[in-house]
XYZ file of C-alpha atoms in Angstrom:
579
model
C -36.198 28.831 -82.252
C -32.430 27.811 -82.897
C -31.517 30.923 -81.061
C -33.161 29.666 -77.988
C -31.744 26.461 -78.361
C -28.075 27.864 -79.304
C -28.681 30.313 -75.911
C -29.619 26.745 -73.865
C -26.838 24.813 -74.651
C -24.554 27.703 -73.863
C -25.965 27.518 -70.562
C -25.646 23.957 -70.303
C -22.153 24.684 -71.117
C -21.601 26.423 -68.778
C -23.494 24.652 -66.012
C -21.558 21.439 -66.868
C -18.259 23.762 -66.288
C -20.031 24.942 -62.835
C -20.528 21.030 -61.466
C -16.985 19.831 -63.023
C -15.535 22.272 -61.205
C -17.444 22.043 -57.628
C -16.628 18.368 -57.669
C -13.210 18.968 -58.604
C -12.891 21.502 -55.866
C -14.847 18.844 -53.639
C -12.371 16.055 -54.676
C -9.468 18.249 -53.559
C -11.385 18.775 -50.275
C -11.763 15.143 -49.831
C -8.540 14.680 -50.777
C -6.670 17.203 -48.363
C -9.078 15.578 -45.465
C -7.870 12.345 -46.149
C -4.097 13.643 -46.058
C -4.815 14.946 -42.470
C -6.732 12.073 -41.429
C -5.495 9.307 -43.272
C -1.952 9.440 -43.745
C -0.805 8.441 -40.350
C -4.089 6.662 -39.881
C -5.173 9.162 -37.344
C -8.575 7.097 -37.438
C -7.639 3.916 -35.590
C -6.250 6.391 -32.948
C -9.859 7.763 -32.503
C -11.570 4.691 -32.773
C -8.979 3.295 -30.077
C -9.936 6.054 -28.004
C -13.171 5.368 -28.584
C -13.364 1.015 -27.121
C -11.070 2.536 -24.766
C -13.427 4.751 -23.252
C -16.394 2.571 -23.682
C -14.472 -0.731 -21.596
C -13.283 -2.570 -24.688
C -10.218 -3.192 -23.669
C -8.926 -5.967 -26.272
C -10.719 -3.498 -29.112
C -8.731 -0.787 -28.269
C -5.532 -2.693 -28.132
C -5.896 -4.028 -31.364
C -6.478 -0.722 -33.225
C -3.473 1.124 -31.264
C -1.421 -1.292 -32.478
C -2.711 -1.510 -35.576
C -2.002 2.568 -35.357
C 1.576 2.233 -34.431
C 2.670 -0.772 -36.677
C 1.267 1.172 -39.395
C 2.603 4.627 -38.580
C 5.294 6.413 -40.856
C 7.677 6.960 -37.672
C 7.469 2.840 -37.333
C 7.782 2.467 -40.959
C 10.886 4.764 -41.382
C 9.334 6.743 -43.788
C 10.940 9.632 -45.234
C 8.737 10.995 -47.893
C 7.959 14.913 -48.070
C 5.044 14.377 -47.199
C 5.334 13.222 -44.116
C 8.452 15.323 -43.148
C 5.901 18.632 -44.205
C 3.344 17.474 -40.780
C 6.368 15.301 -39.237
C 5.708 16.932 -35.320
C 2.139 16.425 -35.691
C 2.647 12.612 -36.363
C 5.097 11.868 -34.068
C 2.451 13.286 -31.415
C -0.192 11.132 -32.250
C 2.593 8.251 -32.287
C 3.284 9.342 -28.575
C -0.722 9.504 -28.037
C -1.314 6.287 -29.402
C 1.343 4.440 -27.231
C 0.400 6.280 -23.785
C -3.064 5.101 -24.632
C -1.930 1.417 -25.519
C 0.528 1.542 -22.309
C -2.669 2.150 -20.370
C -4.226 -1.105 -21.822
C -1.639 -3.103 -20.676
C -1.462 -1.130 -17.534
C -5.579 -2.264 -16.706
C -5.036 -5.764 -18.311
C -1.425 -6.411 -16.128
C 0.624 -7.860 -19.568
C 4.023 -6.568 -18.124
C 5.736 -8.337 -20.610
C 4.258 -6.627 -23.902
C 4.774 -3.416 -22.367
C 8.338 -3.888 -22.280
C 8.450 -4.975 -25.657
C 6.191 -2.295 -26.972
C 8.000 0.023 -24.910
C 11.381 -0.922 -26.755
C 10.063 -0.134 -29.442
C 9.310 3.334 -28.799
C 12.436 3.700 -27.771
C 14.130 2.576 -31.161
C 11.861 5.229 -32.855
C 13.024 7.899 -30.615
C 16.431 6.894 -31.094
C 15.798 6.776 -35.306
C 15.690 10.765 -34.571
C 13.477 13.293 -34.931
C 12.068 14.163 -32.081
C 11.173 18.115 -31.551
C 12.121 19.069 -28.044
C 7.965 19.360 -27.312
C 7.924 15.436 -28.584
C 10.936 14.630 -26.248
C 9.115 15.781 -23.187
C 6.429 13.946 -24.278
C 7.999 10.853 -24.289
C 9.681 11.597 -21.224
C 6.353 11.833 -19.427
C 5.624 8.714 -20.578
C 8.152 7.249 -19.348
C 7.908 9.353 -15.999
C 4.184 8.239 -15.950
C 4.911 4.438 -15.653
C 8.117 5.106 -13.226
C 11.504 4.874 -16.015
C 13.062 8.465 -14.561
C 16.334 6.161 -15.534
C 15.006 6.314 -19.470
C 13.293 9.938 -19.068
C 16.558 12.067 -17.228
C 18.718 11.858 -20.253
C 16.304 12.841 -22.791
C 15.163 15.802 -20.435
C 18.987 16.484 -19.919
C 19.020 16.161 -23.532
C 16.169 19.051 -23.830
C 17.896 21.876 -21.151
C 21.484 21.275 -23.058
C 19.968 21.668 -26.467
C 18.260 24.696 -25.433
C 20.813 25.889 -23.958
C 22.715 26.373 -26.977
C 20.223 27.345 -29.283
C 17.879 29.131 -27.309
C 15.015 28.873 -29.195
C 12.660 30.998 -28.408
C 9.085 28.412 -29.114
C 10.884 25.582 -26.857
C 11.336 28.196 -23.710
C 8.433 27.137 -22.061
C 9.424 23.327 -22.580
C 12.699 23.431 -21.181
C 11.713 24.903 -17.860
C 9.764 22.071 -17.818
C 12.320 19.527 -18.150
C 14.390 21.529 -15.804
C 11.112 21.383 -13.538
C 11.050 16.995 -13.982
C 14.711 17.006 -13.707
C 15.121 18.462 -10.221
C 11.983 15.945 -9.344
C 14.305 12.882 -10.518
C 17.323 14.391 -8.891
C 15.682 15.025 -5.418
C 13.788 11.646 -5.397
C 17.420 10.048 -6.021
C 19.094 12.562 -3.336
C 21.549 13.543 -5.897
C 22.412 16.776 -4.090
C 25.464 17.509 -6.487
C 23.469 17.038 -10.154
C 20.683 19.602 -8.350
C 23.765 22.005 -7.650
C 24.856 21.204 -11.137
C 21.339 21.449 -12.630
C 20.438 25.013 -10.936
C 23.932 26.413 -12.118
C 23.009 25.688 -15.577
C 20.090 27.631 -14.857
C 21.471 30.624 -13.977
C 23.952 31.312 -16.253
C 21.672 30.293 -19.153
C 18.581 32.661 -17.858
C 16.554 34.106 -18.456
C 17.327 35.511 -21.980
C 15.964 38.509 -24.150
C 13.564 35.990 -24.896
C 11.699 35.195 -22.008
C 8.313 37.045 -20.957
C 6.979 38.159 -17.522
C 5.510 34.321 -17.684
C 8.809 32.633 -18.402
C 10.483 34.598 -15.798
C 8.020 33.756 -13.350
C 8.014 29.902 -13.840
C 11.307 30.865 -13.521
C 11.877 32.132 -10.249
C 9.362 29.089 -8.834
C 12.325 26.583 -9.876
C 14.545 28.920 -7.933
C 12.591 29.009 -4.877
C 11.460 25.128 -4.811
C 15.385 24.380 -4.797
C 16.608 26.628 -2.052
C 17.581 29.721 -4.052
C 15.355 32.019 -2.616
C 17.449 35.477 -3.591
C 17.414 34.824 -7.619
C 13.758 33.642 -7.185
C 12.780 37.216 -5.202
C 15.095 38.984 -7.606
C 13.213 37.374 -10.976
C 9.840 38.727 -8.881
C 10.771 42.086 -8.335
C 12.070 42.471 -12.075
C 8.875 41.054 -13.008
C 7.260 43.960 -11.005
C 9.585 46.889 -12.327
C 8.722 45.900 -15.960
C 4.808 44.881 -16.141
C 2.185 47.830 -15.213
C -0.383 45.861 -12.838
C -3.398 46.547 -13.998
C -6.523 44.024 -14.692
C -6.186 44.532 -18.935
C -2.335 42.932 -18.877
C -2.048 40.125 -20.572
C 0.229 38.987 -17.720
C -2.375 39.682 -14.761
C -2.285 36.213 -13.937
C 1.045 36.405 -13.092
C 1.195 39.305 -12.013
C -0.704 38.650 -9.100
C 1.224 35.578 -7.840
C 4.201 37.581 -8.215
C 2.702 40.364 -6.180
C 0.880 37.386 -3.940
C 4.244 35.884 -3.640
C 6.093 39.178 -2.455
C 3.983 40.400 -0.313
C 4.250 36.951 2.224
C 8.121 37.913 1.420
C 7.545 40.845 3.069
C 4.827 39.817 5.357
C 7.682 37.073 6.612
C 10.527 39.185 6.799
C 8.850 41.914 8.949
C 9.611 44.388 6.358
C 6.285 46.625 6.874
C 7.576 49.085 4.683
C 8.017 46.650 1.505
C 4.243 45.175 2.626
C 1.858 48.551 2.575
C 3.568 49.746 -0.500
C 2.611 46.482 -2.148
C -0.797 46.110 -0.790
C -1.141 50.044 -1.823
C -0.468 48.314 -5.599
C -2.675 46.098 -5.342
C -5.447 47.727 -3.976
C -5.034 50.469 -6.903
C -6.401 49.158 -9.299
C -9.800 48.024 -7.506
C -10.621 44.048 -7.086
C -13.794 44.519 -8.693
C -11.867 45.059 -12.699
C -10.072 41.159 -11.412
C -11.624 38.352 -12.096
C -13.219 36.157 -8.945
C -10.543 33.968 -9.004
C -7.606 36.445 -8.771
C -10.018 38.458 -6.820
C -10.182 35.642 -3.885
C -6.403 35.278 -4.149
C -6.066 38.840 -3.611
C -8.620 38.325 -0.434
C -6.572 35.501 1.154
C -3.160 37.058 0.662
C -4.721 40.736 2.297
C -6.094 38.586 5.299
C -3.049 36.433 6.420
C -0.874 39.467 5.864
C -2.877 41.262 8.768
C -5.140 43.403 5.980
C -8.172 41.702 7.363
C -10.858 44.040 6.542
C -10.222 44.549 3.439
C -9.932 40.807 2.826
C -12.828 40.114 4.352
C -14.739 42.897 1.894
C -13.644 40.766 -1.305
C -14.828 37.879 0.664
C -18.072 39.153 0.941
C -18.123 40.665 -2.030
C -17.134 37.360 -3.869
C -19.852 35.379 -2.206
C -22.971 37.649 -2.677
C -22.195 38.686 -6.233
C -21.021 34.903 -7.629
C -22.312 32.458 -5.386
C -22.544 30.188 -8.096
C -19.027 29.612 -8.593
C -16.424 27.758 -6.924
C -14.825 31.373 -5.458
C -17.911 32.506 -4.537
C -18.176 28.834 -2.331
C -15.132 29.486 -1.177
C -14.869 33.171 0.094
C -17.924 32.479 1.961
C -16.273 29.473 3.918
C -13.151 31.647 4.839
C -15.441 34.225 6.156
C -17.000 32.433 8.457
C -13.732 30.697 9.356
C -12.319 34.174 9.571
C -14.989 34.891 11.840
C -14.786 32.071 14.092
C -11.035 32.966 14.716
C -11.837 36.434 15.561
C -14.718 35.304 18.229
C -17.078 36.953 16.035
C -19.807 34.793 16.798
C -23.072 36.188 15.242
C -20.828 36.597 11.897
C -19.923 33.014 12.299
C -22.952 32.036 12.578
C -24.873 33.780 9.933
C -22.062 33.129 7.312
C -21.779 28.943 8.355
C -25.908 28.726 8.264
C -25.946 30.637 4.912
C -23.198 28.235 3.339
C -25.110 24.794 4.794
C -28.255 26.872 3.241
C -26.279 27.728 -0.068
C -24.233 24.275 -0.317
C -26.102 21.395 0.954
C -24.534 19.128 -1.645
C -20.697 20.000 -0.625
C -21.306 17.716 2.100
C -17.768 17.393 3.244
C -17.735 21.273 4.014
C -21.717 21.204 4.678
C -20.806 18.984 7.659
C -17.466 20.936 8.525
C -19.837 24.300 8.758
C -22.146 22.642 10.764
C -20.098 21.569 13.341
C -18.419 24.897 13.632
C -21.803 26.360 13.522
C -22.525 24.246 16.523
C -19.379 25.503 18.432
C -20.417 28.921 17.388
C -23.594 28.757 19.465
C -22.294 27.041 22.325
C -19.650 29.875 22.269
C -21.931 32.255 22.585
C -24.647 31.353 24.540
C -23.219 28.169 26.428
C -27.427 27.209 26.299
C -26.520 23.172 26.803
C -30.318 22.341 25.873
C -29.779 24.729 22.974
C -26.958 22.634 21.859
C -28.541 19.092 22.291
C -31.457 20.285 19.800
C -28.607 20.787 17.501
C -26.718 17.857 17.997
C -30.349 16.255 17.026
C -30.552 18.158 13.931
C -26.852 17.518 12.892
C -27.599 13.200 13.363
C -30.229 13.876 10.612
C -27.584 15.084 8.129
C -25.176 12.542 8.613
C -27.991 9.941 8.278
C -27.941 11.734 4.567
C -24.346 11.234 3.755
C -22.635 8.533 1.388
C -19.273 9.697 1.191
C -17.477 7.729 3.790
C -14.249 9.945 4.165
C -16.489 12.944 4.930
C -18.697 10.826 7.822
C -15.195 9.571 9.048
C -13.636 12.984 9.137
C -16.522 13.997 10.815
C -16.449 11.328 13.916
C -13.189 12.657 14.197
C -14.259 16.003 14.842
C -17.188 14.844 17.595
C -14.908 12.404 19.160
C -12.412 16.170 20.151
C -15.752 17.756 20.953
C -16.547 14.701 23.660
C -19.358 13.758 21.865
C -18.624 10.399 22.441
C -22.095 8.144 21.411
C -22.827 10.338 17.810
C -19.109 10.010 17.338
C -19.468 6.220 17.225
C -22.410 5.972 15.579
C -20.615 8.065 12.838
C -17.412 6.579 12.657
C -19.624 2.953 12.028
C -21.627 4.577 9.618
C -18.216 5.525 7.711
C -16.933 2.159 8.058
C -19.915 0.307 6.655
C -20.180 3.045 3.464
C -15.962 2.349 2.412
C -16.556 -1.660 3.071
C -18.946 -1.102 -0.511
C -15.818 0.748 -1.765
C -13.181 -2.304 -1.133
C -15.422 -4.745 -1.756
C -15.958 -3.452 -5.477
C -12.214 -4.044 -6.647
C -10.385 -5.058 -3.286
C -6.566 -4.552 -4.779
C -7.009 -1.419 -5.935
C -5.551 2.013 -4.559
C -8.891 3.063 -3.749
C -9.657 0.248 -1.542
C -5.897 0.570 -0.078
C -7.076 4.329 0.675
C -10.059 3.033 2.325
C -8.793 1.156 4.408
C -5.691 3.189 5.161
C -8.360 5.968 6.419
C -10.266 4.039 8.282
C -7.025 3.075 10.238
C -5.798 6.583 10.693
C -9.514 7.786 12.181
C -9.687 4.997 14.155
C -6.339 5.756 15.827
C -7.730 9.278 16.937
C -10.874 7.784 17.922
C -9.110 4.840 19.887
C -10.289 2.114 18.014
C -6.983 0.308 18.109
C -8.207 -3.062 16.946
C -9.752 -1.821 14.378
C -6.896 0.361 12.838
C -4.558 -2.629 13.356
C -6.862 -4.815 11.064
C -7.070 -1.978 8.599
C -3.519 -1.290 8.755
C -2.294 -4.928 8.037
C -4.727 -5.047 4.962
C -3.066 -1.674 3.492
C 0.555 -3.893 4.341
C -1.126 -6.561 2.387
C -2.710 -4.870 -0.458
C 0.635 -3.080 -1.099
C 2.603 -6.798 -1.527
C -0.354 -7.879 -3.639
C -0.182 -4.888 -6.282
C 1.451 -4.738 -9.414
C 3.576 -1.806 -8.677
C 5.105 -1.714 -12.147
C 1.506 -1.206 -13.429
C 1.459 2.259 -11.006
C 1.963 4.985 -12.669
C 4.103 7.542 -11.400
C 1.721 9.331 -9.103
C -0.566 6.590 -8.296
C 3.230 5.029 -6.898
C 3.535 8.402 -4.758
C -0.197 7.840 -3.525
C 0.456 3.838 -2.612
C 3.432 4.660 -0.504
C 1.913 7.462 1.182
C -0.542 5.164 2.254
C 1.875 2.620 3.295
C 4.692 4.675 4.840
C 2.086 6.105 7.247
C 0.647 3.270 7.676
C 3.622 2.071 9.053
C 4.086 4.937 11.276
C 0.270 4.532 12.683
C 0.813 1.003 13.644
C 4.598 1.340 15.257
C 2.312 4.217 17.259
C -0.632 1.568 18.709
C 2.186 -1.778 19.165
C 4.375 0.773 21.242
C 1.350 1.852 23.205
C 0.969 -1.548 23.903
C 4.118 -2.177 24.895
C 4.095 -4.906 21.967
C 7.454 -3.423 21.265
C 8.824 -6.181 18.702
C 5.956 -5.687 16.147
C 6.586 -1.145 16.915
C 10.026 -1.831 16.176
C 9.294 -3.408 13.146
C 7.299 -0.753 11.770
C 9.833 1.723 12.387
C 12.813 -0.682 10.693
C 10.045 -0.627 7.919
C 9.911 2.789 7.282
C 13.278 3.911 7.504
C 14.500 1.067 4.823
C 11.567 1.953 2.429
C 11.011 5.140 2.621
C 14.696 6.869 3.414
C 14.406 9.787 1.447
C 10.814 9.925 2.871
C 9.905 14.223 4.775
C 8.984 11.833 7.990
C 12.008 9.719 7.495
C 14.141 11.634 10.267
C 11.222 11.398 12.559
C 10.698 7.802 12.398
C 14.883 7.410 12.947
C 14.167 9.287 16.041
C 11.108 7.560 17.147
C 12.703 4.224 16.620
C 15.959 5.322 18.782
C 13.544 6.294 21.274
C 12.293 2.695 21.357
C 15.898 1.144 21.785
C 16.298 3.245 24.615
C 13.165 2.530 25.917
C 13.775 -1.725 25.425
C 17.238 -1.143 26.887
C 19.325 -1.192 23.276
C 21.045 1.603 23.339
C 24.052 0.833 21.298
C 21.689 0.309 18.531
C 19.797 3.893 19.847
C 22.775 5.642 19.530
C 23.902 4.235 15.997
C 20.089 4.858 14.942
C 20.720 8.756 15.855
C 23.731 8.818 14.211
C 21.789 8.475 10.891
C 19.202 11.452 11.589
C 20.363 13.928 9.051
C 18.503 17.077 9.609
C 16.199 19.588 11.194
C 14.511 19.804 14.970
C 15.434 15.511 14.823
C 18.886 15.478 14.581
C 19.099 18.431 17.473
C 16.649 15.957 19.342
C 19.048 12.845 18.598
C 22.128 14.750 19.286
C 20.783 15.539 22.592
C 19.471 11.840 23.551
C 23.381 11.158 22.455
C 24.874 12.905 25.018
C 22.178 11.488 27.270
C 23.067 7.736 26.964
C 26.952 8.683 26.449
C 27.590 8.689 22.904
C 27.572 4.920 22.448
């Protein structure tokens, strides 16, 4: 009996061992969780995220706040144990304030932004930024429009780098060099890009640099006019990497051979193009994945390989219809089709994608219309056509996306169908009127409306697209354009510089040559460095000439600066005598 007893409380002995140590082990566990999620009090970053995503605006401020204030980086702290995970903190840090920055960005306080945003900036300038958390910030900053606070820390990025060469921040610093020639070319500082893409080439690429490195490479050379280092970085990309579909470069591989071949393709060079496609067409489209697959397609059919493009088309389309290359490769076929006056093609590939697609309606609707051309094409039956037309009212009756019924009473109005164009174009209208009407100062109501004015112009609506046009003007004044971020500031003077341009077009149609004028004057003082900018310093010397100013013509060609516009104003020049 005391045997069993002596044998039991050895095992209780032992058991009691067992749970000490599985909640010892579970206390370390508990303990190591809350040094990953409690140190920095990653929490209150969630939770943020969390009201932030749900509408709760003031919540969400509170707790990023709350996040920052609190934060080691804030606090100065120095311990080990926040120098061990130091990268990883300062990202959330950089998390938390984008997120806050968009708070104050929805709720318009301008003024704690700035002072939040100093603040950020002391921290950065405390130290201790990796070169990934430096072009972090610096899209932050680029995000809410301070390129004057993001260039030098990018600078600071390419001439560290540059030193070092550190093989983990490679991909990083062609990224600031990317943002850098964005901030230079926006501020037409011609002589820091010359600067900028010198520094480039005699730093790169190094020993360390892959095939994917290179290529992102040779993309800054040819988006800033060097064009022979870019082709050079392509074909060295090509000498070294096998193409075949198992390299864990394919991806690039086919841009670079992509790229190339339109090279060649451009050039003439015949030679330099077969031997390529040859390459390409080795290793068999069906080991590529659909979406390299369908670039493979379009580059074979705009560089005159058209049956074979047209196989991967078809190929694409019957074997992954459900994806977006499968969508696509049918679309080009039939558009393929149409070009080449292959009607019955046409048609069966248009009526298979309306049949396949209904709920793309913007291409539904483009694929009917060419499906209607199609037919009349090729058997000019006008009754034919009118049942149609019949059919095609039905689907627009079905549509709710105003941009697509707009774009689409653009495309009647060129086929003279005059009445359904209308009727179209009104039903567009009254569908983005719900879309301003729900927050009327936004850019989505300024897009509205700046649509509606451009289809109105090229359905002669001119009243209409001068009402339109004036409430774009007016939504622009009325925006907080500090709030904008970056790209939403690219998108609101998109809208506005054409704007401008559509309604110089209609006041000097109607001779109402004061208000055209104005337009014009508009454009070129907001929008110098704008790709239309030359045209509209053309167009407006046009109308000085036209209103009998032609001093002020010929000192308005003077300041064209390049391409087909500057021949035409050097021309109109000699024409009124140099004035």
């Amino acid at each position: 009996m005391n045997h069993i007893f002596t044998v039991i409380a050895a095992q209780a002995t032992v058991l009691r061992k067992i749970i000490y140590s599985t909640f010892c082990s579970a206390g370390i566990l508990v303990t190591m969780a809350g040094y990953a999620w409690g140190f920095d009090g990653y929490y209150l970053l969630k939770e943020g995220d969390i009201a932030l995503d749900q509408g709760r605006s003031a919540e969400a401020q509170a707790l990023f706040e709350k996040y920052i204030d609190t934060h080691p980086a804030t606090q100065g702290t120095k311990s080990t144990r926040y120098q061990k995970k130091k990268q990883y903190y300062i990202k959330n840090l950089l998390t938390a304030y984008s997120d806050l920055f968009e708070v104050f960005r929805e709720t318009g306080n301008e003024a704690e932004f700035n002072r939040r945003l100093a603040m950020l900036k002391a921290t950065f300038n405390n130290g201790g930024f990796s070169h990934k958390n430096m072009y972090n910030l610096a899209e932050i900053y680029l995000d809410f429009n301070r390129d004057e606070d993001a260039r030098p820390i990018l600078e600071l990025i390419v001439t560290e780098h540059a030193i070092s060469h550190y093989p983990y921040n490679i991909k990083v610093t062609l990224r600031a060099y990317s943002k850098l020639f964005n901030i230079l070319k926006t501020k037409g500082d011609n002589l820091a890009v010359e600067k900028l893409l010198t520094s480039l080439a005699d730093n790169y690429p190094d020993p360390e640099f892959d095939s994917n490195d290179k290529y992102k490479l040779a993309l800054l050379y040819f988006t800033n006019g060097r064009d022979e280092q870019g082709l050079e970085l392509l074909n060295a990309i090509a000498a070294e990497e096998q193409f075949t579909s198992s390299s864990p470069f394919i991806h690039t591989l086919i841009n670079t051979y992509i790229k190339l071949l339109k090279t060649s393709h451009k050039k003439g060079d015949k030679a330099a193009s077969k031997k390529i496609m040859t390459t390409l067409a080795g290793e068999g489209f069906e080991k590529l994945s659909a979406g390299n697959a369908y670039k493979l397609a379009v580059a074979f059919l705009n560089s005159g390989e058209k049956e074979t493009g047209r196989k991967i088309f078809d190929t694409l389309s019957a074997n992954f219809p459900e994806t977006v290359w499968g969508r696509k490769s049918l679309f080009l076929r039939a558009r393929d089709a149409m070009s080449s006056k292959d009607w019955d093609t046409a048609i069966n590939k248009y009526s298979k994608y309306i049949d396949r697609y209904p709920d793309k309606h913007f291409f539904a609707l483009k694929a009917y219309s060419s499906l209607l051309d199609a037919h009349w094409s090729r058997d000019g039956n006008l009754e034919d056509q009118e049942i149609k037309i019949s059919l095609f009212a039905d689907i627009i009756n079905q549509v709710t996306d105003y941009e697509t019924q707009l774009n689409l009473a653009r495309d009647l109005h060129r086929k003279g169908f005059g009445e359904l164009a209308d009727a179209t174009f009104t039903l567009g209208v009254a569908a983005a009127n719900k879309e301003i009407e729900k927050e009327p100062l936004t850019l989505t109501a300024m897009r509205a409306n700046w649509l509606i004015a451009k289809y109105a112009v090229e359905l002669g609506k001119f009243d209409i697209a001068r009402q339109r046009g004036s409430s774009v003007i007016a939504q622009s004044n009325n925006s907080r354009t500090w709030l904008r971020s970056k790209k939403e500031k690219e998108r609101e003077d998109h809208f506005l510089s054409r704007t401008y341009l559509n309604l110089a077009e209609i006041n000097e149609a109607a001779e109402d040559y004061e208000n055209a004028e104005e337009m014009l004057n508009r454009f070129v003082e907001e929008f110098a460095d704008d790709v239309d900018a030359d045209y509209a310093r053309y167009k407006l010397g046009r109308l000085y000439e036209k209103i009998n100013k032609k001093s002020e013509a010929a000192e308005t060609y003077r300041k064209v600066r390049g391409g087909k516009w500057k021949e035409n104003a050097a021309k109109r020049l000699l024409d009124i005598g140099g004035l």
